[in-house]
PDB file of C-alpha atoms in Angstrom:
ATOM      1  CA  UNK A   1       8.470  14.000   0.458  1.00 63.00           C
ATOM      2  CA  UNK A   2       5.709  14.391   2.923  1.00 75.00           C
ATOM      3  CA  UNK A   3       6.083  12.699   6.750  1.00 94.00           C
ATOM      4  CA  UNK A   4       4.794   8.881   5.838  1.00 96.00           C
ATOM      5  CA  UNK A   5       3.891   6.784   8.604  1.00 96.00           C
ATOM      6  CA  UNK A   6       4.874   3.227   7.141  1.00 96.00           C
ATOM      7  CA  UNK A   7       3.274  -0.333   8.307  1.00 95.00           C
ATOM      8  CA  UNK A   8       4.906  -3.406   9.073  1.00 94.00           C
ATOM      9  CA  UNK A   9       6.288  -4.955   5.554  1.00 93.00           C
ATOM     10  CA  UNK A  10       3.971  -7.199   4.346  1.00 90.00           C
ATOM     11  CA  UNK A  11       5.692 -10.453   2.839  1.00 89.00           C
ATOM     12  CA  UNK A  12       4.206 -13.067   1.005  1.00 78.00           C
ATOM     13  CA  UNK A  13       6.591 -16.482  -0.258  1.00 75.00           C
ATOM     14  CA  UNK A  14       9.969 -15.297  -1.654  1.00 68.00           C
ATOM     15  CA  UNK A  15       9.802 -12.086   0.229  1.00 72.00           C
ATOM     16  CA  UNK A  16       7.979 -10.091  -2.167  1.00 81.00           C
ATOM     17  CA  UNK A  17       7.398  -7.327   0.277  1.00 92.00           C
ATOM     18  CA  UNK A  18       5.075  -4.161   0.597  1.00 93.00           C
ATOM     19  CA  UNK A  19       4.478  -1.278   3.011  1.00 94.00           C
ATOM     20  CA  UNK A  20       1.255   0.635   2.965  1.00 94.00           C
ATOM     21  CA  UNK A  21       1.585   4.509   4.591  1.00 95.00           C
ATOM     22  CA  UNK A  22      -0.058   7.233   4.870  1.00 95.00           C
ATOM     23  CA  UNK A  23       0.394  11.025   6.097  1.00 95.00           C
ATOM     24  CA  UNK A  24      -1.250  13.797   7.562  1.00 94.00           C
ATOM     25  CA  UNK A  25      -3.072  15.020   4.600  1.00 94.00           C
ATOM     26  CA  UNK A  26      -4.917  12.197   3.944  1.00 90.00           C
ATOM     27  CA  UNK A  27      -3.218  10.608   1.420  1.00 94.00           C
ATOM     28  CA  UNK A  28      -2.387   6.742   1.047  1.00 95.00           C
ATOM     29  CA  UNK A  29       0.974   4.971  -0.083  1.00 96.00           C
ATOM     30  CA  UNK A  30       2.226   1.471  -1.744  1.00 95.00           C
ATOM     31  CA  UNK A  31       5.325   0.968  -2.030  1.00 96.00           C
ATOM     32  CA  UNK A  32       7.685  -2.408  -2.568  1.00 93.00           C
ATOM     33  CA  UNK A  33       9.569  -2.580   1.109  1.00 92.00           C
ATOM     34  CA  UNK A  34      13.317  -0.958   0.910  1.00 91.00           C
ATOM     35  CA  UNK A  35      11.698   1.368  -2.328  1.00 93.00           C
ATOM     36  CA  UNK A  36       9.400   3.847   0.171  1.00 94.00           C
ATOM     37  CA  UNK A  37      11.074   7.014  -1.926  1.00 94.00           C
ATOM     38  CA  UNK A  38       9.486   5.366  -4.862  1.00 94.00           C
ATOM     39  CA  UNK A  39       5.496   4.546  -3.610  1.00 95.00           C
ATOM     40  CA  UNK A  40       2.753   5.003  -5.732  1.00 94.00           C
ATOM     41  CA  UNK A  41       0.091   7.442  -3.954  1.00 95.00           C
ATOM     42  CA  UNK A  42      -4.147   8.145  -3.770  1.00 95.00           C
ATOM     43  CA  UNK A  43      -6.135   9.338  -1.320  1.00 94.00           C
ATOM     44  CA  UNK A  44      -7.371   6.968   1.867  1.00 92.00           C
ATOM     45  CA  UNK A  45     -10.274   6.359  -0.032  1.00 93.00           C
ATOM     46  CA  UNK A  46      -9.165   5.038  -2.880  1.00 94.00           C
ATOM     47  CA  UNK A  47      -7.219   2.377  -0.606  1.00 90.00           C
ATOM     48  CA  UNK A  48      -9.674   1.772   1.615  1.00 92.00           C
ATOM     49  CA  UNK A  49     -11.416   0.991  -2.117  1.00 95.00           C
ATOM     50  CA  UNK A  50      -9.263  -0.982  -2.963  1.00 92.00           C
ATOM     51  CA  UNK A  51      -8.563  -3.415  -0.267  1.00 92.00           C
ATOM     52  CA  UNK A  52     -12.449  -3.712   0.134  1.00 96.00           C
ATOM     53  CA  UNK A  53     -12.171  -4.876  -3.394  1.00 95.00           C
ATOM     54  CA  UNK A  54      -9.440  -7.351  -3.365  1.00 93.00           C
ATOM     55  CA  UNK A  55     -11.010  -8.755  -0.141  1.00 94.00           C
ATOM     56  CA  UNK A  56     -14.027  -9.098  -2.365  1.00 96.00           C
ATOM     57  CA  UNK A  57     -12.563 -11.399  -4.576  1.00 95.00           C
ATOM     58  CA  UNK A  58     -11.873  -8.381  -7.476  1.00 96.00           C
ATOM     59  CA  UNK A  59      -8.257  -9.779  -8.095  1.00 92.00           C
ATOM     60  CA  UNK A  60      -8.734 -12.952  -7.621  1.00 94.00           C
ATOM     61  CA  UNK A  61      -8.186 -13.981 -11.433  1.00 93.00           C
ATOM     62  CA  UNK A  62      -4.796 -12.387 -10.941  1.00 86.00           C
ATOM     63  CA  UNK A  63      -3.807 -15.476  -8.542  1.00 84.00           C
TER      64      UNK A  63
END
């Protein structure tokens, strides 16, 4: 597995936890907090794409 620089956790109510990484290469990881061998990877774009989108309301309905 590549060299992942890992955030803070972010935890919402009931500690549902994530982590959001990325490496040298310029790729981007999600994964659930304790689960980082298990994240689900894109490039920096397509994260930058989509947290522009979910702070644009695109996921709201999923609240």
């Amino acid at each position: 597995m590549p060299d992942i620089t890992w955030e803070e956790p972010f935890c919402a109510e009931g500690a549902n936890c994530f982590r959001i990484g990325t490496d040298a290469a310029g790729n981007a990881y999600i994964a659930v907090a304790g689960r980082e061998d298990h994240p689900l990877t894109d490039s920096r774009e397509a994260l930058r794409a989509l947290i522009h989108g979910i702070k644009a309301g695109h996921a709201d309905h999923l609240l």
